[in-house]
Every structure is written in structure tokens, then in C-alpha cells.
GROMACS .gro file of C-alpha atoms in nm:
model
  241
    1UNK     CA    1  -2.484  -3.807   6.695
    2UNK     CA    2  -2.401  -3.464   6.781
    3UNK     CA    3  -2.028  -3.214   6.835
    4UNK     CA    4  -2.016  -3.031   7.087
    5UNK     CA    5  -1.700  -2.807   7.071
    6UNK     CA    6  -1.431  -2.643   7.269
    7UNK     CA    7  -1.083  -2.445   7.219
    8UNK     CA    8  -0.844  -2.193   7.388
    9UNK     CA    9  -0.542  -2.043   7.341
   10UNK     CA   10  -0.262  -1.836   7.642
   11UNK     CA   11   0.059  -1.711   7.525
   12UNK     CA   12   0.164  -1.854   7.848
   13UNK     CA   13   0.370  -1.690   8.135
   14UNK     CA   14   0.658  -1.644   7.927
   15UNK     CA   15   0.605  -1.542   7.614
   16UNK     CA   16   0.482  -1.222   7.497
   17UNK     CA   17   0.366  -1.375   7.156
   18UNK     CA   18   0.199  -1.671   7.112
   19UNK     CA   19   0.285  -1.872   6.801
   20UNK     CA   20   0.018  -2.148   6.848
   21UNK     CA   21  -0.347  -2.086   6.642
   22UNK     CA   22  -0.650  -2.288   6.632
   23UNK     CA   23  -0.870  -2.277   6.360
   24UNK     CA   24  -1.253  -2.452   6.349
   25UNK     CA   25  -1.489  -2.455   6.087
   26UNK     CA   26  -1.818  -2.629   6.108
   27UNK     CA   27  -2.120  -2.756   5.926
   28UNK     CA   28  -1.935  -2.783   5.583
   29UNK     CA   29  -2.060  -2.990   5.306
   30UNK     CA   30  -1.725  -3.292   5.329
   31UNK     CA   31  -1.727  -3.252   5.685
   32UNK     CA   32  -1.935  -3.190   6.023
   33UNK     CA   33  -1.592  -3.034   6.204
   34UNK     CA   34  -1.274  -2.938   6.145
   35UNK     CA   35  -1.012  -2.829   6.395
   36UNK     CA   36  -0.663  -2.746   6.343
   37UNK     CA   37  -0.384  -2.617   6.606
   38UNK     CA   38  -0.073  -2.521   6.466
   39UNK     CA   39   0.236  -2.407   6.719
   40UNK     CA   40   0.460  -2.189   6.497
   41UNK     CA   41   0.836  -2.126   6.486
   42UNK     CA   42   1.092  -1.906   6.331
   43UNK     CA   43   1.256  -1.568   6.431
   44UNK     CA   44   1.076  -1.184   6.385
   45UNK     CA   45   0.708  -1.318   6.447
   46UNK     CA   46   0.699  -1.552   6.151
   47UNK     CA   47   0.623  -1.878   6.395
   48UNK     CA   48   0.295  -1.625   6.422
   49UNK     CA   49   0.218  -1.597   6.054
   50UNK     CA   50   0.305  -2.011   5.948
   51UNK     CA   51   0.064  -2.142   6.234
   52UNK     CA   52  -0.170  -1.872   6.092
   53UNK     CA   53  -0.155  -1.915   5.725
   54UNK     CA   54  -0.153  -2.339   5.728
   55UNK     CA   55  -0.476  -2.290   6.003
   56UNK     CA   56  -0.657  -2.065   5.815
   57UNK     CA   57  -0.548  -2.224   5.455
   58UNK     CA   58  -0.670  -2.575   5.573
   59UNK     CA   59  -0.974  -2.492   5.701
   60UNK     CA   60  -1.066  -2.318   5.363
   61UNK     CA   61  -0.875  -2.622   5.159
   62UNK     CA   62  -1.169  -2.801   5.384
   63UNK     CA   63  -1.441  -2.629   5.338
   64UNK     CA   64  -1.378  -2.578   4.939
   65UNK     CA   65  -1.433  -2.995   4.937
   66UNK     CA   66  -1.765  -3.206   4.836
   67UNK     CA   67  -1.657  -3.463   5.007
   68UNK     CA   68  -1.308  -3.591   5.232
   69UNK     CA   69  -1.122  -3.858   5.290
   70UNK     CA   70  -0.773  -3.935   5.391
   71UNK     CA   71  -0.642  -3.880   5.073
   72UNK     CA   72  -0.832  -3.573   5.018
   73UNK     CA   73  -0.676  -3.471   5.395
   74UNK     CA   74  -0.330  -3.536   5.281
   75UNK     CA   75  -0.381  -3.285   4.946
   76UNK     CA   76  -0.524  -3.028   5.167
   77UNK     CA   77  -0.170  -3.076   5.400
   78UNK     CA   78   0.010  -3.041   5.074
   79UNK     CA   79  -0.157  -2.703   4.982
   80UNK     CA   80  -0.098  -2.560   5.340
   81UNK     CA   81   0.295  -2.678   5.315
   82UNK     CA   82   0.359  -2.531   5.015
   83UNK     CA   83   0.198  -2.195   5.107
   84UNK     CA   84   0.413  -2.160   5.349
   85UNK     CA   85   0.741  -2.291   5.241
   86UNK     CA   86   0.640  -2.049   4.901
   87UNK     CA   87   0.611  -1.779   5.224
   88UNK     CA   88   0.893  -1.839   5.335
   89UNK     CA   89   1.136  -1.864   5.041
   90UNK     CA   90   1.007  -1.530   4.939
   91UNK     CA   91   1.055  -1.271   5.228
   92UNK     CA   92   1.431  -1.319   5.415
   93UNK     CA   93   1.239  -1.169   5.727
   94UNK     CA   94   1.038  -1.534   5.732
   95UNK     CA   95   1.329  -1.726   5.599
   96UNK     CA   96   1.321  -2.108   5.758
   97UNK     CA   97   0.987  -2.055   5.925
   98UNK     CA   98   0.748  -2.356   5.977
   99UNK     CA   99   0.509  -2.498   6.246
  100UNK     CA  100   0.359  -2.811   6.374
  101UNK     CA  101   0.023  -2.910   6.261
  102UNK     CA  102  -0.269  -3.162   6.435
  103UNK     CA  103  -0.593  -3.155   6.319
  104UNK     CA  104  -0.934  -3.345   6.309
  105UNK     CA  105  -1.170  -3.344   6.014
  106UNK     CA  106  -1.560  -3.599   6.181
  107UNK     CA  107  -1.755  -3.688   5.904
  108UNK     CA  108  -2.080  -3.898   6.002
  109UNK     CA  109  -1.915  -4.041   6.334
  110UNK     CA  110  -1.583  -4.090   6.192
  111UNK     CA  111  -1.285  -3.893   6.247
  112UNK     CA  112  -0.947  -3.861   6.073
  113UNK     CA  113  -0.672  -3.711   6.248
  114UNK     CA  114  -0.339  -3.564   6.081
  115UNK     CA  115  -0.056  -3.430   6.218
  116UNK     CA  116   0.255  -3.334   6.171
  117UNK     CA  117   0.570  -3.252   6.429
  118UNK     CA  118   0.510  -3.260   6.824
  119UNK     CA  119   0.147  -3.116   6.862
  120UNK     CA  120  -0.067  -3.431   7.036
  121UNK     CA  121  -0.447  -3.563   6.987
  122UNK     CA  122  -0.592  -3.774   7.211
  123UNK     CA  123  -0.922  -4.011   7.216
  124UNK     CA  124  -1.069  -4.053   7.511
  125UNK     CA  125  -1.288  -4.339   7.584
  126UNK     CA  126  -1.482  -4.456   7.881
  127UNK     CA  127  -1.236  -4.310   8.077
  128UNK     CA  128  -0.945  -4.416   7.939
  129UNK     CA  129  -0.711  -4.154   7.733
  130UNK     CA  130  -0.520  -4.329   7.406
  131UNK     CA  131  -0.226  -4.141   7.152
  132UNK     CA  132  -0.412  -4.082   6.813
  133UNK     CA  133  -0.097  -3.935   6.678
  134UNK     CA  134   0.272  -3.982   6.635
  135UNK     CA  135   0.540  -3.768   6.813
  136UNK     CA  136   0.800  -3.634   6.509
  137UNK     CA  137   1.021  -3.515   6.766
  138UNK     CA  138   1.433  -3.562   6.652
  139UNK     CA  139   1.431  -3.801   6.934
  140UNK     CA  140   1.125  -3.998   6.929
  141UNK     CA  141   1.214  -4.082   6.558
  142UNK     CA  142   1.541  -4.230   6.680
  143UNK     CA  143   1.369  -4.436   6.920
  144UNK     CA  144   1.103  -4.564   6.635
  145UNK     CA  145   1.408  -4.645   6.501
  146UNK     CA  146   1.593  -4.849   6.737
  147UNK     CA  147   1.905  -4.601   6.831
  148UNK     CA  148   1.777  -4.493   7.154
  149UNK     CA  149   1.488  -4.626   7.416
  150UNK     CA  150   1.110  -4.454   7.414
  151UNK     CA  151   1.200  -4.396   7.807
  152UNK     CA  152   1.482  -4.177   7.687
  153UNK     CA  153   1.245  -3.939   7.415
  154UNK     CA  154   1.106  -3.772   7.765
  155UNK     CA  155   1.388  -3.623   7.930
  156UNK     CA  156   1.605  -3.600   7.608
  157UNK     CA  157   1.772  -3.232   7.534
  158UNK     CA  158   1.648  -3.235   7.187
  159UNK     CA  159   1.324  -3.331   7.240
  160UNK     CA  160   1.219  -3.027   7.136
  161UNK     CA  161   1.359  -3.044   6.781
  162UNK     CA  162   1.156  -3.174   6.539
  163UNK     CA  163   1.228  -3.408   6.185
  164UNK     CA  164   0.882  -3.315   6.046
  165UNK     CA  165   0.742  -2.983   6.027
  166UNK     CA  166   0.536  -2.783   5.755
  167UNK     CA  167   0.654  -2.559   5.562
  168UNK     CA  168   1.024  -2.619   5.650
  169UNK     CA  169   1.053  -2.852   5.334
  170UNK     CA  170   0.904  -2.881   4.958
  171UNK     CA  171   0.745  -3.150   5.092
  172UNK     CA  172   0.523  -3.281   5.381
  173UNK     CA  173   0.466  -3.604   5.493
  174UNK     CA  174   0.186  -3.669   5.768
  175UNK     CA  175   0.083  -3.972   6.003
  176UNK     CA  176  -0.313  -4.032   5.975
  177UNK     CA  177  -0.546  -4.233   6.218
  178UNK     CA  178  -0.889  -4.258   6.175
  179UNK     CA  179  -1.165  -4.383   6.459
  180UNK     CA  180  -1.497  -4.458   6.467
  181UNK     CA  181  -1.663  -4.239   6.720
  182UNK     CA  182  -1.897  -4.351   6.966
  183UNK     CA  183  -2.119  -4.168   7.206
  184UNK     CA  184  -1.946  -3.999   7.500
  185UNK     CA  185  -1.609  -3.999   7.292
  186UNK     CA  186  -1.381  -3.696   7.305
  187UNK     CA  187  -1.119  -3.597   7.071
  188UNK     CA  188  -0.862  -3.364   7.208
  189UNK     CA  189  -0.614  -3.142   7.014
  190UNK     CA  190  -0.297  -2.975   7.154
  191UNK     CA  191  -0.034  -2.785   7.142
  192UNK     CA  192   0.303  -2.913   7.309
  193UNK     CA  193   0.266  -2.660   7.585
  194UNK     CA  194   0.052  -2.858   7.789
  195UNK     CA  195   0.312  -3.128   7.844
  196UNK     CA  196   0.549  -2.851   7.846
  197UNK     CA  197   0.359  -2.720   8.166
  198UNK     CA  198   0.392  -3.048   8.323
  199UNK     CA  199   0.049  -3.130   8.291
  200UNK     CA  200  -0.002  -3.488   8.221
  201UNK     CA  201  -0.200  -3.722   8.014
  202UNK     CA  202  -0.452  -3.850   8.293
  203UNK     CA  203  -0.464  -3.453   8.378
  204UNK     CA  204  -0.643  -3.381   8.073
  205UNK     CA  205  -0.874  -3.677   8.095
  206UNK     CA  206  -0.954  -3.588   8.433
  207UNK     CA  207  -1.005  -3.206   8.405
  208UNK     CA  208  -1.208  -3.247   8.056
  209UNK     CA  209  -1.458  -3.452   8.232
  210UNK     CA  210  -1.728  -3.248   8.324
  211UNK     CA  211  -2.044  -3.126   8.160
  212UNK     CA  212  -1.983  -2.768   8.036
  213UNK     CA  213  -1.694  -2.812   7.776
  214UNK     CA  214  -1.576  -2.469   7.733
  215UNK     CA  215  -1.540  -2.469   8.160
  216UNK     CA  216  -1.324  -2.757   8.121
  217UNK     CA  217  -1.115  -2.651   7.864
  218UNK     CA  218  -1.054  -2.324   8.038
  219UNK     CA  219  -0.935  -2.502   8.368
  220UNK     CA  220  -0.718  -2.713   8.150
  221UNK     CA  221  -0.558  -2.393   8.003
  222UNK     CA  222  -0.597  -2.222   8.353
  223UNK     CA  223  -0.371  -2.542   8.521
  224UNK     CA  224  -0.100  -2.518   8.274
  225UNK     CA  225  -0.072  -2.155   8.339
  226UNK     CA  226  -0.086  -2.243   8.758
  227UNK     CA  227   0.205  -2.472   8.648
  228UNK     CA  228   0.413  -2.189   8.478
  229UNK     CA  229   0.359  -2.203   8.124
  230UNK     CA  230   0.723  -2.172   7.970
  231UNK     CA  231   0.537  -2.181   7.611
  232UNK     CA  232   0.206  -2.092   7.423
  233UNK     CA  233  -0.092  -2.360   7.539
  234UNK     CA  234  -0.403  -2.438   7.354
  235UNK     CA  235  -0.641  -2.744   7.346
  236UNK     CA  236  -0.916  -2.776   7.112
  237UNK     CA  237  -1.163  -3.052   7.230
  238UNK     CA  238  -1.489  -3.244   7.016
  239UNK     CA  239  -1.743  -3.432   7.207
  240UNK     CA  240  -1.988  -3.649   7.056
  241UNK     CA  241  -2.306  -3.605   7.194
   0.00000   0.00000   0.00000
């Protein structure tokens, strides 16, 4: 089996800055791929320099490994949280600063997927597009736990606040699923943007599926802009070939 890769990032309509980053690093001895997105946030560009620093610090926690594994996965998380909660607790300017984090670390046809606040990853499969992640949204935690309805996380008014983000707290906690990959699958990273756009689920299944990756993933970026953009948008995409 073979990657084939894909990722892009727009500040959007707007927003003059754009908070989201993707980092991807491949070939490395514990893994074939990683890919990370992060969609920062905090006042005086510092959403800008958390998505940046866990990105980048990830992908070199990564790359620094022999070999990975969940647990391995959720260290690296812990290094990247604490660099930039550390960041933050020493420069007022970046005081309270954090960001989402989804990424995707394939080792020999397997891949293991973290994530952390509202940033989504999809699998899709012989046409068919599945959640491979956990929504850590203020609302869609109340609905896991009972107090309000999963119909009512959508149109919520806080549904853009989150309970879990990195480098907001000491401490991280992260929701893992791993898949065996098959030929044809793709794994697809984003930021919350492209819902934020209005562009749905069966919209990125449909617009990823076509030959030349890289094309696809720019008309996927290309639509959410079309649709107005009110935030940063980025999708990261593996296929195994």
C-alpha cells in the first residue's frame, strides 16, 4: 500500500489572519505519515503561534520516535500541551491562548487518529463518509451527557465553545480511534471552517472523489470560500493507494 497526500489552508473571506496550520511529515522511521491541523485561538495573534507551535512540536515529537503507538501518540499530545500552556503562562500578550488539534499518524496500513476540541476527521469508505473523531464542543459534551439532545449541538449558540482544548489547561486529554486501512480508503482532516462554510459531510465525500488529490482538495477549499468563509478553512486528506 501506498499515501498519496493532500492539504490546504484560506484565511477565509473574513479574516485577515488565519489561525488554522497544517503540519505533514513523511517517511519517518515510527510512522509512514503524519498530519496535524490545528485552528488556533486567543487575542493579539497568539491563536497563530499555539496552532503553530503544537503542529510543528508534534510532528518533531513524531519524527524523534522508533516506533508509535497510541500511547506513544498520547505522550507526544502531552509535550505539545505543555509547550504551549508553558507559552502561554509566560508572555501576558499570549495569556489564555490554546487551539484545537486533529491529527493522523498510518503506520503499515493502520492509522490512529487524535484529536482534541472541534476540528473533524473523517474515513471514507466505498463511498460512504464515517466520524473518526469526537466533537468537544461545550454543547456536544452536554448532549454525551444526557442534558440536551445531539439534534440541539447543531444550531446551539455555544457551539462554538469548546471543553477541551490544548494548551488552555496543565493537562490534555484526547479521544483516539484507530482503523485498519484498506485500498481506496481516505482519511480526511479539518478544520471547523468547512462546516462553518456550510459545506456538508456528503460535500466532502463527493468533491474529494476524483483522481488528482491536490485538485480536489483545492475545490473543497475553493467551495467553502464560494460559500463565504466566515473562518480560516483547511483540509488535509491521505489516500491509500
Amino acid at each position: 500500500m501506498g499515501l498519496r497526500l493532500a492539504w490546504l489552508s484560506d484565511p477565509g473571506i473574513h479574516r485577515q489572519n488565519n489561525e488554522d496550520y497544517i503540519a505533514v511529515r513523511t517517511e519517518l522511521k515510527s510512522s509512514d505519515a503524519v498530519i496535524v491541523i490545528a485552528d488556533g485561538m486567543g487575542g493579539h495573534a497568539s491563536g497563530q503561534v499555539a496552532s503553530k507551535l503544537v503542529a510543528d512540536t508534534i510532528v518533531d515529537e513524531v519524527a524523534a520516535l522508533d516506533k508509535l503507538d497510541g500511547e506513544r501518540l498520547h505522550d507526544v499530545l502531552a509535550k505539545a500541551n505543555t509547550a504551549v500552556y508553558e507559552a502561554a503562562q509566560s508572555s501576558a500578550e499570549h495569556t489564555g491562548m490554546g487551539t484545537t488539534v486533529v491529527l493522523v499518524a498510518i503506520r503499515h496500513g493502520r492509522a490512529t487518529t487524535l484529536n482534541v476540541g472541534d476540528s473533524p476527521a473523517y474515513l471514507i469508505r466505498s463511498g460512504e463518509i464515517s466520524d473518526i473523531y469526537q466533537n468537544h464542543s461545550w454543547p456536544a459534551e452536554q448532549a454525551r451527557a444526557g442534558i440536551i439532545t445531539a439534534d440541539q449541538v447543531a444550531g446551539h449558540p455555544m457551539k462554538h465553545r469548546l471543553a477541551r482544548a490544548v494548551g488552555v489547561w496543565d493537562q490534555v486529554k484526547a479521544y483516539m480511534t484507530q482503523v485498519d486501512l484498506q485500498l481506496g480508503d481516505l482519511i480526511v482532516l479539518c478544520s471547523d471552517g468547512v462546516e462553518g462554510a456550510g459545506v456538508s459531510v456528503d460535500e466532502i465525500r463527493d468533491n474529494l472523489d476524483q483522481e488528482d488529490l491536490q485538485v480536489a482538495v483545492e475545490q473543497l477549499i475553493a467551495l467553502c470560500v464560494d460559500r463565504g468563509a466566515p473562518d480560516n478553512v483547511s483540509v488535509a486528506v491521505a489516500r491509500v493507494e
